[in-house]
Amino acid sequence: MLDGADRGTPKEEPVPPEPISYVWSLPRAKALQPEVLVAYQMNGRDLPRDHGFPVRAIVPGHYGMASVKWLTGIRAVREPFHGYWQTSDYAYWASMDGHPVRRALGEMNLKSEIARPRVYETLAPNRIYTVSGAAWAGETDVAEIAVSTDGGQTWAEAEFLDPVRRHAWRRWKFDWLTPKKPGQYTLLARANDAGGAIQPDKHDQNYGVYVINHSLPIEVFVDDPEGP
């Protein structure tokens, strides 16, 4: 269990009867991995206050709520910890023996995202335009990346710019010959990981407002900026 110094009363229902501290738990197998750190410096300097001074946890491969800031203590427990943040807030619905149960968010799900072009950007027709972005995963490696320029009807392989590095983004690019015909076009990116998993095309409602890892459309316009 990782104890943080921040304390207060959540505003969303269900509201606990008294103020609570931020406490997050990790499975022992993950906590003992060499990449999990207690950090006191960033880029050679003491941690800034907003980044968790004086010490914080760093848990690569898991969602950010596991990297507890303003760390005050670490406790080893014999049973899984089911605190407020693991059940009422940073949690999702799963099924056990046919019954719904709440489980804490943990390993990051596979995701890719387009950084260029911007939403509703206007591109010149019949030109090579480099679409670019990044892909990442939790405890596995991103192995493939594909791009669609027609709203998911067809896909083409994109090129990685970075080698595989554990827990690191892999940047990618795709050279697109923009259509001659002016109009609105929908771009999508989709990643595969080393285990064969494919980035989903829809959000899993069991995660509520968390784990937005489905392919997000980027709408662009193709038009001649000089006009007729």
PDB file of C-alpha atoms in Angstrom, residues 10 29 50 59 69 71 82 97 103 124-125 137 145 153 175 177 179-180 182 187 191 194 200-201 207 209 212-213 219:
ATOM      1  CA  PRO A  10     -14.419  13.452  -2.653  1.00  0.00           C
ATOM      2  CA  ALA A  29       4.701  -9.042  -8.026  1.00  0.00           C
ATOM      3  CA  ASP A  50       3.526  19.657  -8.153  1.00  0.00           C
ATOM      4  CA  VAL A  59       5.001   2.696 -11.562  1.00  0.00           C
ATOM      5  CA  LYS A  69       2.750  11.663  -5.181  1.00  0.00           C
ATOM      6  CA  LEU A  71       4.587   9.630  -0.588  1.00  0.00           C
ATOM      7  CA  HIS A  82     -10.027  -2.441  -1.070  1.00  0.00           C
ATOM      8  CA  ASP A  97     -18.888 -16.160 -11.111  1.00  0.00           C
ATOM      9  CA  ARG A 103     -11.745  -3.971  -9.672  1.00  0.00           C
ATOM     10  CA  ALA A 124      -3.860  20.600 -49.729  1.00  0.00           C
ATOM     11  CA  PRO A 125      -5.127  18.055 -52.291  1.00  0.00           C
ATOM     12  CA  ALA A 137       0.977  -0.330 -24.041  1.00  0.00           C
ATOM     13  CA  ILE A 145       0.602   0.291 -36.272  1.00  0.00           C
ATOM     14  CA  GLN A 153     -12.886   1.028 -44.317  1.00  0.00           C
ATOM     15  CA  ASP A 175       2.959   9.335 -45.670  1.00  0.00           C
ATOM     16  CA  LEU A 177      -1.111  11.122 -50.667  1.00  0.00           C
ATOM     17  CA  PRO A 179      -7.094  12.894 -52.369  1.00  0.00           C
ATOM     18  CA  LYS A 180      -7.541  15.066 -55.433  1.00  0.00           C
ATOM     19  CA  PRO A 182     -11.942  18.143 -51.944  1.00  0.00           C
ATOM     20  CA  LEU A 187      -8.255   9.479 -40.105  1.00  0.00           C
ATOM     21  CA  ALA A 191      -2.121  -0.567 -32.882  1.00  0.00           C
ATOM     22  CA  ALA A 194       3.250  -8.396 -29.205  1.00  0.00           C
ATOM     23  CA  PRO A 200     -10.519  -1.615 -30.008  1.00  0.00           C
ATOM     24  CA  ASP A 201     -12.733   0.573 -32.163  1.00  0.00           C
ATOM     25  CA  TYR A 207     -14.646   1.379 -17.612  1.00  0.00           C
ATOM     26  CA  VAL A 209     -14.922   7.586 -18.012  1.00  0.00           C
ATOM     27  CA  ILE A 212     -10.287   5.706 -23.344  1.00  0.00           C
ATOM     28  CA  ASN A 213      -8.091   3.512 -25.530  1.00  0.00           C
ATOM     29  CA  GLU A 219     -11.631  14.753 -39.079  1.00  0.00           C
TER      30      GLU A 219
END
